[in-house]
PDB file of C-alpha atoms in Angstrom:
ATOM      1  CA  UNK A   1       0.000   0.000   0.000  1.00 55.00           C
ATOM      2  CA  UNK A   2       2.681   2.486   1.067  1.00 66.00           C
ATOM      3  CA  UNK A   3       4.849   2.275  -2.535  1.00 82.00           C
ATOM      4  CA  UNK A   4       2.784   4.256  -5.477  1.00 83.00           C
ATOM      5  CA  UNK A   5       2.176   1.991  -7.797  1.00 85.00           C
ATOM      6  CA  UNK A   6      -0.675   0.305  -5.308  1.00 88.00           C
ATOM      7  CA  UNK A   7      -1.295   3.714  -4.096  1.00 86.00           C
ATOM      8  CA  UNK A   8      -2.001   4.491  -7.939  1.00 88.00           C
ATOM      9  CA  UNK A   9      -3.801   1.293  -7.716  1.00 88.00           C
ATOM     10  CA  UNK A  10      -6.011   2.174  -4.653  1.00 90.00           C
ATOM     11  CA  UNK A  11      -6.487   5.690  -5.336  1.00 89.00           C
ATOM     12  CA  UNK A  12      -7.670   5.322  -9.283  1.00 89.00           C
ATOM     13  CA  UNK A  13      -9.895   2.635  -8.279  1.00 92.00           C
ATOM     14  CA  UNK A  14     -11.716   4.632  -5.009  1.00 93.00           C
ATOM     15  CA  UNK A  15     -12.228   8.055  -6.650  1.00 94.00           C
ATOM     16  CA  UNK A  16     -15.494   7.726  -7.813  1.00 95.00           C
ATOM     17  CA  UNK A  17     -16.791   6.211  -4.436  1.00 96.00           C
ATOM     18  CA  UNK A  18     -14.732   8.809  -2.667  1.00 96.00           C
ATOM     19  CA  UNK A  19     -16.429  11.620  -5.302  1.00 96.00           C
ATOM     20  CA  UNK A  20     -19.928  10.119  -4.781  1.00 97.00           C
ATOM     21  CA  UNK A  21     -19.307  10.043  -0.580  1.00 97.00           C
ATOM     22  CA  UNK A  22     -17.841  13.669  -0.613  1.00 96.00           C
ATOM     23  CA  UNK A  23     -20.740  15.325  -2.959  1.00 97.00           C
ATOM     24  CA  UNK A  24     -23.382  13.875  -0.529  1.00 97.00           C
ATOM     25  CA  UNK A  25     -22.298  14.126   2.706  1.00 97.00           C
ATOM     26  CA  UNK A  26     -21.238  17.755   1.498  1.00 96.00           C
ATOM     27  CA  UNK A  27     -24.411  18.711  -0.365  1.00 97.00           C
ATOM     28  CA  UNK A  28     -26.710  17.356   2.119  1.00 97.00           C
ATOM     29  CA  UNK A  29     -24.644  19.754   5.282  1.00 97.00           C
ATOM     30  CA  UNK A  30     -24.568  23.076   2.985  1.00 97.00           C
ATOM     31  CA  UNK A  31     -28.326  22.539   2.887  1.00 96.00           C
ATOM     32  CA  UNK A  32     -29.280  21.261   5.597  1.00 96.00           C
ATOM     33  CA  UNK A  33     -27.204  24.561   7.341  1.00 95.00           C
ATOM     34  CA  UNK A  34     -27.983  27.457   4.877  1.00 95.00           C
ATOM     35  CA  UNK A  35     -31.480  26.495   3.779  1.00 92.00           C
ATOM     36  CA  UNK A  36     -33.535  24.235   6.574  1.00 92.00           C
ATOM     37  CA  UNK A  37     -31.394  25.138   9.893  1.00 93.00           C
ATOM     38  CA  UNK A  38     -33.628  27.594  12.019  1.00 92.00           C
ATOM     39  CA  UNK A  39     -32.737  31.489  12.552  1.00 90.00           C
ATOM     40  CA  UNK A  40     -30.214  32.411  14.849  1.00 90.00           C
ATOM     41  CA  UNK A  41     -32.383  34.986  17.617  1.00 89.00           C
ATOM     42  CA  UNK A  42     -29.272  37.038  17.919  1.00 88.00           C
ATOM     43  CA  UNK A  43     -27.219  37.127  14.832  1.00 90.00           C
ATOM     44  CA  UNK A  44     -29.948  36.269  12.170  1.00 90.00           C
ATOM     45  CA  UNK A  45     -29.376  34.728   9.334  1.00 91.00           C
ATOM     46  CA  UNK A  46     -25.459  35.608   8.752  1.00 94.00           C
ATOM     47  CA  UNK A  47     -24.577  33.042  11.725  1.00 94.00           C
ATOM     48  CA  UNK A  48     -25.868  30.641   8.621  1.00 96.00           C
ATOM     49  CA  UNK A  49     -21.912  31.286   7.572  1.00 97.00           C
ATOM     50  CA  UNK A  50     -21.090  28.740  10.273  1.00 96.00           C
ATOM     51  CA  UNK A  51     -21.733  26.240   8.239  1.00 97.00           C
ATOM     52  CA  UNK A  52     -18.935  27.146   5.974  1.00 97.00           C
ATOM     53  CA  UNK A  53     -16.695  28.710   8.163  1.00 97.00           C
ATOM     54  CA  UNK A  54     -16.122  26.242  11.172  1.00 96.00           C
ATOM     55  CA  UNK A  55     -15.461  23.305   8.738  1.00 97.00           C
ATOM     56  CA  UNK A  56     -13.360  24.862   6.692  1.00 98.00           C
ATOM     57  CA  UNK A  57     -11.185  26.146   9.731  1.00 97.00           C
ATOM     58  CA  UNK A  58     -11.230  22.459  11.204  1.00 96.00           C
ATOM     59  CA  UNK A  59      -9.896  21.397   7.978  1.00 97.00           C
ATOM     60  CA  UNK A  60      -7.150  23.433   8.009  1.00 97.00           C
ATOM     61  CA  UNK A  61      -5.812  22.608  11.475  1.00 97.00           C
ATOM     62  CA  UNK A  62      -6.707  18.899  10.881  1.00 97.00           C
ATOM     63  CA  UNK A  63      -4.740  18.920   7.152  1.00 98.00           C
ATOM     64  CA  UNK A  64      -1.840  20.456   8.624  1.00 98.00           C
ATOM     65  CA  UNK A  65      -1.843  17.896  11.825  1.00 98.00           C
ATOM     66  CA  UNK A  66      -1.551  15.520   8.563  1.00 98.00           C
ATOM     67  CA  UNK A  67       0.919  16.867   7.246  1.00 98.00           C
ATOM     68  CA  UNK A  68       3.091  17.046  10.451  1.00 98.00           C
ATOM     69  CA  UNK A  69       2.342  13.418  10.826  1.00 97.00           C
ATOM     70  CA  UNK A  70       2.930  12.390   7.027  1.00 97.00           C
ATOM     71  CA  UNK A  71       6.290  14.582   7.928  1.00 96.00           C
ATOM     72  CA  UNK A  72       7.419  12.815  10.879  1.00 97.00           C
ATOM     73  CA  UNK A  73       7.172   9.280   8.886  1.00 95.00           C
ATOM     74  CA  UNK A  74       8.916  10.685   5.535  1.00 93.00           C
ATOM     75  CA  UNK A  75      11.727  11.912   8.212  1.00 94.00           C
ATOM     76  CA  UNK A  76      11.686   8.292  10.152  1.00 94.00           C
ATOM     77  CA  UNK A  77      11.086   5.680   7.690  1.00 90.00           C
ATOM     78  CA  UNK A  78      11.970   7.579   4.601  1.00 87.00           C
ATOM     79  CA  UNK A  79       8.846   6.570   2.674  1.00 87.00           C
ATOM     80  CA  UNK A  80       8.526   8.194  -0.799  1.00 88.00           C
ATOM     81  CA  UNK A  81       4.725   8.132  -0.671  1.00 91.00           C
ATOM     82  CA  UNK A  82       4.425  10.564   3.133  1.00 93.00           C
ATOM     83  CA  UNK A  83       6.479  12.860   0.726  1.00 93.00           C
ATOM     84  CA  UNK A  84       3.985  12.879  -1.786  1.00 94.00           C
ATOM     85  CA  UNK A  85       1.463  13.319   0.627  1.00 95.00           C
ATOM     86  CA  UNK A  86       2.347  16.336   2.131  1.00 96.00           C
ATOM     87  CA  UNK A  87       3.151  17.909  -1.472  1.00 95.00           C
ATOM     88  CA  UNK A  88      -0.512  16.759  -2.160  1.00 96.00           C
ATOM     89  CA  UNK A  89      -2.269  18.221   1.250  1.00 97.00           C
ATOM     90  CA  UNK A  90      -0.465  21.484   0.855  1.00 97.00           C
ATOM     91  CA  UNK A  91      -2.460  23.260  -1.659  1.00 97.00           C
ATOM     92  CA  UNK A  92      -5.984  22.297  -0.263  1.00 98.00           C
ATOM     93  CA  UNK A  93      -4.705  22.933   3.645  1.00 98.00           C
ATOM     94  CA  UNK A  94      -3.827  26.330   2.018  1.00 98.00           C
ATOM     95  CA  UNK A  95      -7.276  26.783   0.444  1.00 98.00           C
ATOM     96  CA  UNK A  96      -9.369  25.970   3.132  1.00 98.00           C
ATOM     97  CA  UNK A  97      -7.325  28.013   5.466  1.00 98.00           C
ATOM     98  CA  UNK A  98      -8.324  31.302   2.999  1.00 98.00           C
ATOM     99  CA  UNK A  99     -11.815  30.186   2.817  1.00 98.00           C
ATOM    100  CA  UNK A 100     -11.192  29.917   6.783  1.00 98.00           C
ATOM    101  CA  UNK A 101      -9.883  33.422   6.800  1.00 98.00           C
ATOM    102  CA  UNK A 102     -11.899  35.039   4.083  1.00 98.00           C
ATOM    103  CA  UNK A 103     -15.613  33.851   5.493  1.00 97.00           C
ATOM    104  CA  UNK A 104     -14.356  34.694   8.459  1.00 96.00           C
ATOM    105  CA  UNK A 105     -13.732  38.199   7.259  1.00 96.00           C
ATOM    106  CA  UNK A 106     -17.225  38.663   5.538  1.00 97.00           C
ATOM    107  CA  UNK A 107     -18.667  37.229   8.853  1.00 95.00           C
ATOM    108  CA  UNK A 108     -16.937  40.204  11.213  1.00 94.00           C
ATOM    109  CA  UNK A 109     -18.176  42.837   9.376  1.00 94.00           C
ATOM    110  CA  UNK A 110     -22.079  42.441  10.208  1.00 94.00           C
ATOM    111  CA  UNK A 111     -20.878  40.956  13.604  1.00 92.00           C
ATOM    112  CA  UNK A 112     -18.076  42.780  14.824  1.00 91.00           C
ATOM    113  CA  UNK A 113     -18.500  45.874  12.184  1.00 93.00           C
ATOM    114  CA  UNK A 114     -14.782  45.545  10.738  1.00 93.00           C
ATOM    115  CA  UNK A 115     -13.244  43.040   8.054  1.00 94.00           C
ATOM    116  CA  UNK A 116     -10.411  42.534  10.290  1.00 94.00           C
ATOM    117  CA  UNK A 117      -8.559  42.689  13.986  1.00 92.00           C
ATOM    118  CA  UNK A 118      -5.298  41.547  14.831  1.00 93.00           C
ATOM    119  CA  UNK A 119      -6.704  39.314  17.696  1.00 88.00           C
ATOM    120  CA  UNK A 120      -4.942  36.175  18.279  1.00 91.00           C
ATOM    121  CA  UNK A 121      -7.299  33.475  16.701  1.00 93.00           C
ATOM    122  CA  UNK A 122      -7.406  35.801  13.422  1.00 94.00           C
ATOM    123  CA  UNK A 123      -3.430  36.112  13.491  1.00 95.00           C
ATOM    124  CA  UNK A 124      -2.086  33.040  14.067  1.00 95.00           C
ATOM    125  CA  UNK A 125      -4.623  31.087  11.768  1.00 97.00           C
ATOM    126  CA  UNK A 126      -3.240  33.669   8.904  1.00 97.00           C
ATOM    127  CA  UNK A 127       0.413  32.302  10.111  1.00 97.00           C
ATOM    128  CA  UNK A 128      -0.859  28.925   9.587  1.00 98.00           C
ATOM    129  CA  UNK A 129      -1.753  30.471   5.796  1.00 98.00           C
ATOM    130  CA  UNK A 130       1.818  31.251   5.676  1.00 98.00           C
ATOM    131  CA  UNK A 131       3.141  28.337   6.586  1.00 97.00           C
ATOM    132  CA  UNK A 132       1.355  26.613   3.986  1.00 98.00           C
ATOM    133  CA  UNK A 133       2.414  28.954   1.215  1.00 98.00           C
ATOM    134  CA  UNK A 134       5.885  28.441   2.762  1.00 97.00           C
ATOM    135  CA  UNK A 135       5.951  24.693   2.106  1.00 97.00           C
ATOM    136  CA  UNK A 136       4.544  25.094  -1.119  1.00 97.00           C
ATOM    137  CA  UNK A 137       7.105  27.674  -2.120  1.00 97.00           C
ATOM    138  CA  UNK A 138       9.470  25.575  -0.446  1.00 96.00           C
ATOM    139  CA  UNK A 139       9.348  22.280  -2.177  1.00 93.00           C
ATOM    140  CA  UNK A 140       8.823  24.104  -5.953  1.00 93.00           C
ATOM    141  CA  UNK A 141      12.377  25.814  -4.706  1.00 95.00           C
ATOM    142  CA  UNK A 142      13.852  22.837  -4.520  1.00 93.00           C
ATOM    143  CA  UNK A 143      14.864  20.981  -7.404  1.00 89.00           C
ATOM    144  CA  UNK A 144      15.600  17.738  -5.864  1.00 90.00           C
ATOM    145  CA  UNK A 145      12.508  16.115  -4.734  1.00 88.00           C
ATOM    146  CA  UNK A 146      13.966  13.930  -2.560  1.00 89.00           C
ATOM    147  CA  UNK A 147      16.013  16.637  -0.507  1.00 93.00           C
ATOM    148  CA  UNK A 148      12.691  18.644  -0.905  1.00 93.00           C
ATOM    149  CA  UNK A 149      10.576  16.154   0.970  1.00 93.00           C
ATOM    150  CA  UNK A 150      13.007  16.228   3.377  1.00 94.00           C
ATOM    151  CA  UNK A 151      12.866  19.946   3.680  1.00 96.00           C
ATOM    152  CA  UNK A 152       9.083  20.168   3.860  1.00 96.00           C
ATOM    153  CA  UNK A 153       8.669  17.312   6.280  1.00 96.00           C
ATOM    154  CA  UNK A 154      10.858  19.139   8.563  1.00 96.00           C
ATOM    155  CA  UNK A 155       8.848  22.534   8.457  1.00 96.00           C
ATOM    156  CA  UNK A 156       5.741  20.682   8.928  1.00 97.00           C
ATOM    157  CA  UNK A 157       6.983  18.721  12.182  1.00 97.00           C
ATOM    158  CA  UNK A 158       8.061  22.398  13.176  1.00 97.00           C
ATOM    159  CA  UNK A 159       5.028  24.645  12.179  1.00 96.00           C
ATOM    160  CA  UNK A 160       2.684  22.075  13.634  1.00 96.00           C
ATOM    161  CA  UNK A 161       3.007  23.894  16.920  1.00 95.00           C
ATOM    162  CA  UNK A 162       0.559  26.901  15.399  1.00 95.00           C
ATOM    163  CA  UNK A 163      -2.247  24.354  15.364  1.00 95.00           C
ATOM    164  CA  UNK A 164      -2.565  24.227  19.558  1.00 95.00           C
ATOM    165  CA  UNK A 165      -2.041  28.035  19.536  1.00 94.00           C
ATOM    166  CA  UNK A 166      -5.062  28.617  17.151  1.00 94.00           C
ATOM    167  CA  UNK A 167      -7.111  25.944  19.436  1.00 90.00           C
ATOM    168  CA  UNK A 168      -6.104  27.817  22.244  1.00 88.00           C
ATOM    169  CA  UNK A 169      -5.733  31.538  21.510  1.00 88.00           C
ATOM    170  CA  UNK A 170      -9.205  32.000  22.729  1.00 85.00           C
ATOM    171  CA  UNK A 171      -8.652  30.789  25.656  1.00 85.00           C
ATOM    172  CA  UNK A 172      -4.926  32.225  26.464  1.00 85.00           C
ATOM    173  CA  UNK A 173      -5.783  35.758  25.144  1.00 82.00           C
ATOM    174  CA  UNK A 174      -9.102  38.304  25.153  1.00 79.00           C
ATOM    175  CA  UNK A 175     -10.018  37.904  21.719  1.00 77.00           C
ATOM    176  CA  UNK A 176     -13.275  39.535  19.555  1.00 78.00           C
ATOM    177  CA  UNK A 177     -13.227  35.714  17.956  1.00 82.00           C
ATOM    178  CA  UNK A 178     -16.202  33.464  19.891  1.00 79.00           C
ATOM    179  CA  UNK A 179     -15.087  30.515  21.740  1.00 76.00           C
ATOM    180  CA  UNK A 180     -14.650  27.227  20.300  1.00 73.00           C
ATOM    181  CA  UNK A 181     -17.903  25.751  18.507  1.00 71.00           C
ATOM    182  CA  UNK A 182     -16.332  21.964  19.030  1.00 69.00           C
ATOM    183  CA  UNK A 183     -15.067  20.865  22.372  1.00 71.00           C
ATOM    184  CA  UNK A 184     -14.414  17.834  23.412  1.00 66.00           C
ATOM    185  CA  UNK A 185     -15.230  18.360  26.972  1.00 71.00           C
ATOM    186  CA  UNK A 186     -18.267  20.035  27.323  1.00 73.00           C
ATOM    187  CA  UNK A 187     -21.869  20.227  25.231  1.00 75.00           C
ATOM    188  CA  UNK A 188     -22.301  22.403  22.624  1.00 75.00           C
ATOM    189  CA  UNK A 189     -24.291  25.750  23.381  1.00 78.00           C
ATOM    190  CA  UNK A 190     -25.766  25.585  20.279  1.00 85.00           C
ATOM    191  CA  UNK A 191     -29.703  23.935  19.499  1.00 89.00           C
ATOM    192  CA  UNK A 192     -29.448  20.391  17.951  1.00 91.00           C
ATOM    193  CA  UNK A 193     -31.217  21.869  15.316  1.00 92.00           C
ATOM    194  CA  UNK A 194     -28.199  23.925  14.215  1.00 93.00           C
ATOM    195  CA  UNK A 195     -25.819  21.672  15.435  1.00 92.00           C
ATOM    196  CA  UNK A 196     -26.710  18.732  13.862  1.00 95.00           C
ATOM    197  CA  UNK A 197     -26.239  19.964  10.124  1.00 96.00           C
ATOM    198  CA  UNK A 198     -22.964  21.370  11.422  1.00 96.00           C
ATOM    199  CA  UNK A 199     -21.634  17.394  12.289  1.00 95.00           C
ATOM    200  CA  UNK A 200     -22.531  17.055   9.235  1.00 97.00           C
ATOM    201  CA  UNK A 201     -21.075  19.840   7.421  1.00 97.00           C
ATOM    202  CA  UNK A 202     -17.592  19.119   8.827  1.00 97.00           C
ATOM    203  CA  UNK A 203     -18.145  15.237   8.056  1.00 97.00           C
ATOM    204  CA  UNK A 204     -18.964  16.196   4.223  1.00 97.00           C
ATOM    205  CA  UNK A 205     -15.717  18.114   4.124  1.00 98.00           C
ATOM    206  CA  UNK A 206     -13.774  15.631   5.603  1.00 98.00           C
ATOM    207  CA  UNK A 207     -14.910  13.736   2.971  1.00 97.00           C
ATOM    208  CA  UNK A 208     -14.075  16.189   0.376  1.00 97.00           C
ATOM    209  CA  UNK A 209     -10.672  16.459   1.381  1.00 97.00           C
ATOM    210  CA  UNK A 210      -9.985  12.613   1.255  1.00 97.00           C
ATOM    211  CA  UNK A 211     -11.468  13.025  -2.290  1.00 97.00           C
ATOM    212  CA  UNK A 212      -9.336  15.459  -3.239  1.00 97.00           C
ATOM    213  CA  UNK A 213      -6.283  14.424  -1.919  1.00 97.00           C
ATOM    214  CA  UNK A 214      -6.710  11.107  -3.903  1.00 95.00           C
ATOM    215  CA  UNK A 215      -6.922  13.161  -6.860  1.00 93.00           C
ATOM    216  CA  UNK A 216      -3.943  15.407  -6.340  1.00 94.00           C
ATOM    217  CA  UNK A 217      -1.806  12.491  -5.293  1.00 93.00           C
ATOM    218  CA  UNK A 218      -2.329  10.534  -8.750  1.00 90.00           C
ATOM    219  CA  UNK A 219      -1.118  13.366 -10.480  1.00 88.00           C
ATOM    220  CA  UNK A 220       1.926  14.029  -7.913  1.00 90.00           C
ATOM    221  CA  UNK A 221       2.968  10.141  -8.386  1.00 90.00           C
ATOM    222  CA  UNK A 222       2.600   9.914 -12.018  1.00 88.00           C
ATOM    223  CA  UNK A 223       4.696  13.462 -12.640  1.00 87.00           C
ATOM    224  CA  UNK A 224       7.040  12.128  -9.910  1.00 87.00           C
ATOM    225  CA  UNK A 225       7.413   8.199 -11.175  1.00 85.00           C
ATOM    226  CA  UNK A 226       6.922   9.561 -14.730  1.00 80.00           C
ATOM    227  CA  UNK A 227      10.386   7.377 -15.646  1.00 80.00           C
ATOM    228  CA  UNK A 228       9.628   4.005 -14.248  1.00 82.00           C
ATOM    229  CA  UNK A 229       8.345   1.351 -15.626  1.00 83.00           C
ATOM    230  CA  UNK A 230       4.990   0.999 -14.535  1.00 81.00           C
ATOM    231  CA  UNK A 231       3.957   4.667 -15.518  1.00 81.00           C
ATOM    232  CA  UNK A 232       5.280   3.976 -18.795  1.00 78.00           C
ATOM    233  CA  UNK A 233       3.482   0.968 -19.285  1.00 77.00           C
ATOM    234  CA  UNK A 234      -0.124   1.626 -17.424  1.00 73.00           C
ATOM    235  CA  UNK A 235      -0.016   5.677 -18.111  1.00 69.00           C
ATOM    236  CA  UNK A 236       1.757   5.866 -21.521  1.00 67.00           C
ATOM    237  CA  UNK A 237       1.500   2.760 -22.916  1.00 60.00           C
ATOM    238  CA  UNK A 238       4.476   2.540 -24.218  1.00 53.00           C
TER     239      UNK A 238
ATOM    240  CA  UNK B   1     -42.121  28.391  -3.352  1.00 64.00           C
ATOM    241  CA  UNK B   2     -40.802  31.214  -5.105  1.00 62.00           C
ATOM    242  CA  UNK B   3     -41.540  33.700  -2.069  1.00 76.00           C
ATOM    243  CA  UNK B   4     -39.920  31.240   0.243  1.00 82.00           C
ATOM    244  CA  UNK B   5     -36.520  30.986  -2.575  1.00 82.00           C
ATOM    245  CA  UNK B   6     -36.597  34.782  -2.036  1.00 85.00           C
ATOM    246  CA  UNK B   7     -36.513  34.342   1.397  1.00 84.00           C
ATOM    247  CA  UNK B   8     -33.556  32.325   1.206  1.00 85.00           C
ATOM    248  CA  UNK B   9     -32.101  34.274  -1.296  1.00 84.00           C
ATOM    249  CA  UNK B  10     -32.100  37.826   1.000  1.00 87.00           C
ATOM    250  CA  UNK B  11     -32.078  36.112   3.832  1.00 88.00           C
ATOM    251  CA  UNK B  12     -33.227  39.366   5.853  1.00 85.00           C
ATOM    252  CA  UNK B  13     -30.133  41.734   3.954  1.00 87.00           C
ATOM    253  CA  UNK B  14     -27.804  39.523   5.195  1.00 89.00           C
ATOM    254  CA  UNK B  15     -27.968  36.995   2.227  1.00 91.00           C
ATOM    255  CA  UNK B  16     -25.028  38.590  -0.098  1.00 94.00           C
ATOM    256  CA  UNK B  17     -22.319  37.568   3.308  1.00 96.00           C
ATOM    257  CA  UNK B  18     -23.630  34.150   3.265  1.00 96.00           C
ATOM    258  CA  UNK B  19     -23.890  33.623  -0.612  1.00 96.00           C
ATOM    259  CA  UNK B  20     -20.680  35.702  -1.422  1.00 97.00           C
ATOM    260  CA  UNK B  21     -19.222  33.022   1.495  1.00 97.00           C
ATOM    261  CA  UNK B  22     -20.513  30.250  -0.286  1.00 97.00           C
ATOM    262  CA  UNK B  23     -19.055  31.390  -3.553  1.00 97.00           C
ATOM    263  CA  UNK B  24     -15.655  31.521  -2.301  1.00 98.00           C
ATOM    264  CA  UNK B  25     -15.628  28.001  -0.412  1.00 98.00           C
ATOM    265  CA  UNK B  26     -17.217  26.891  -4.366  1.00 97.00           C
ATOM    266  CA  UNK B  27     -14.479  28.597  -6.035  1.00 98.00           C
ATOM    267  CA  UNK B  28     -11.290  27.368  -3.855  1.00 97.00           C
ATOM    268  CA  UNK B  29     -12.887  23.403  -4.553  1.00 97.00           C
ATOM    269  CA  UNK B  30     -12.828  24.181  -7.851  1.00 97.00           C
ATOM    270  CA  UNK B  31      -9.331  25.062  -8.258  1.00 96.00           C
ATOM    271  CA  UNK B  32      -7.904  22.400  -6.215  1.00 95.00           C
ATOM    272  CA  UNK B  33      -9.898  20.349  -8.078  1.00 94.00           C
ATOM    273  CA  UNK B  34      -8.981  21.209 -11.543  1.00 95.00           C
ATOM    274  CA  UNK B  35      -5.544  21.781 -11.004  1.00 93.00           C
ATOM    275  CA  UNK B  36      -4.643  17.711 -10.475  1.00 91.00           C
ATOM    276  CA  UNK B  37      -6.700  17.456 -13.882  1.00 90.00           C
ATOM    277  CA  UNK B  38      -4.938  19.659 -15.850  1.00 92.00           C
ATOM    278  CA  UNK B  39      -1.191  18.982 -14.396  1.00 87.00           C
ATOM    279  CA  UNK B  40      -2.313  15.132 -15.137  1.00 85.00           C
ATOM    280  CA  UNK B  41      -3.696  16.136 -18.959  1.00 87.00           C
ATOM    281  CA  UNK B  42      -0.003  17.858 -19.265  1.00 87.00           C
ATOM    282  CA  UNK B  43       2.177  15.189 -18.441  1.00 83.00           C
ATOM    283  CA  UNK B  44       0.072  12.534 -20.575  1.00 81.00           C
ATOM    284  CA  UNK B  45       0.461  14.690 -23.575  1.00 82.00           C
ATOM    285  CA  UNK B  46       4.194  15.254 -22.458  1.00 77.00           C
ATOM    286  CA  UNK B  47       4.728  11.775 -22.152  1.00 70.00           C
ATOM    287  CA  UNK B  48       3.013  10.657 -25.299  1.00 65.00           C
ATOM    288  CA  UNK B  49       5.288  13.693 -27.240  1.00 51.00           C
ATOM    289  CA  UNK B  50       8.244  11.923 -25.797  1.00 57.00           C
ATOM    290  CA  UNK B  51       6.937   8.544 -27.219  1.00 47.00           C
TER     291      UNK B  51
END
């Protein structure tokens, strides 16, 4: 499983059940949310952002914890494919950390009555933007893939202390931001109602990440194994 | 129907935030999505040139 020609294998083979899963799950969450969930009694109906918002943040922490972890193996075990992974996860941690930022944004202004404040949730989730751009930049600097993994999978290990601080930066500092919608410890404050299509909101885009991760990592191993053997005889057919 | 779509649609004045939202989150799928596609598309045509 862990050497890309049976990732190939595995990933060409799930994406449509992976595509079918993700449009679903996702569909059926955006709807549920923005078009059935009841009216919020203080906020009105631009609280419905939630439902884009607070997955897309989760995502972002949760792809970068991904990355730190695809890092750590690439670093131990030197597998090709935990590379390849973290090339893949990059550019889709990156845009769900704008869509994180920017919703966020367009939420604040009817809420807070400003675009932006350099509170500490705001700022260090805009450092975790930066950190993605900075692997991305990183690994297209480096000519050597090999030595470029490397390089990546060492910022990620290093960078993934921002995702604790963003947790926690509501706690730790008086911030405008709200406190954390999902806690593990205590019961949400929000109605089941609105809750509910907010599980599964952040399950749908779960999904779509798996989804498209698949489909960035077949391109990433074919460009990357584009000499071997197996490409040339299953991709070029030659 | 129609009155309640317009409902949804202004959503009290506050509809353009959640659509505009929506939009975006539409937008950055899209480009992550198409961008495997297109990189994939290149290096089969690259491949085949080589050939």
């Amino acid at each position: 499983m862990g050497s890309p020609p049976h990732f190939y294998k595995w990933a060409t083979r799930s994406l449509p059940w992976l595509a079918g899963l993700a449009v679903i799950v996702f569909c059926v969450g955006l709807t549920w949310g923005i078009g059935f969930s009841p009216t919020d009694y203080k906020q009105g109906d631009v609280y419905r952002i939630i439902y884009i918002h607070v997955p897309s943040a989760i995502l972002a922490e949760s792809i970068y914890i991904f990355m730190a972890i695809s890092g750590f193996i690439s670093m131990v075990w030197r597998a090709k494919i935990a590379g390849m992974l973290i090339n893949s996860a990059a550019p889709i941690g990156a845009g769900f950390t704008l869509v994180a930022l920017l919703t966020g944004s367009i939420w604040g202004k009817p809420t807070w009555g400003t675009w932006w404040v350099w509170d500490a949730r705001l700022t260090s989730t805009l450092i975790l933007f930066f950190l993605y751009a900075a692997i991305i930049g990183l690994h297209s600097s480096i000519e050597n893939k090999t030595k470029g993994d490397r390089a990546v999978a060492i910022l990620a290990v290093l960078g993934v202390v921002i995702v604790p601080i963003i947790k926690k930066s509501v706690d730790w500092w008086q911030t405008l931001h709200q406190p954390s919608t999902f806690t593990l410890t205590s019961s949400p404050s929000m109605p089941p109602e609105m809750y509910l299509p907010l599980l599964v909101c952040v399950l749908g885009f779960y999904f779509l990440f798996i989804f498209m991760l698949t489909n960035s990592l077949r391109g990433e191993i074919i460009s990357r194994e584009r000499d071997k053997s197996w490409v040339k005889k299953q991709f070029f057919k030659y | 129907m129609l009155d309640s779509l317009q409902l949804l649609f202004i959503m009290d004045g506050k509809g353009p935030y959640v659509w505009a939202c929506l939009l975006i989150l539409i937008i950055v799928i899209f480009i992550n999505l198409i961008i495997p596609v297109i990189r994939l598309k290149r290096i089969y045509r690259e491949g085949t040139l080589e050939e």
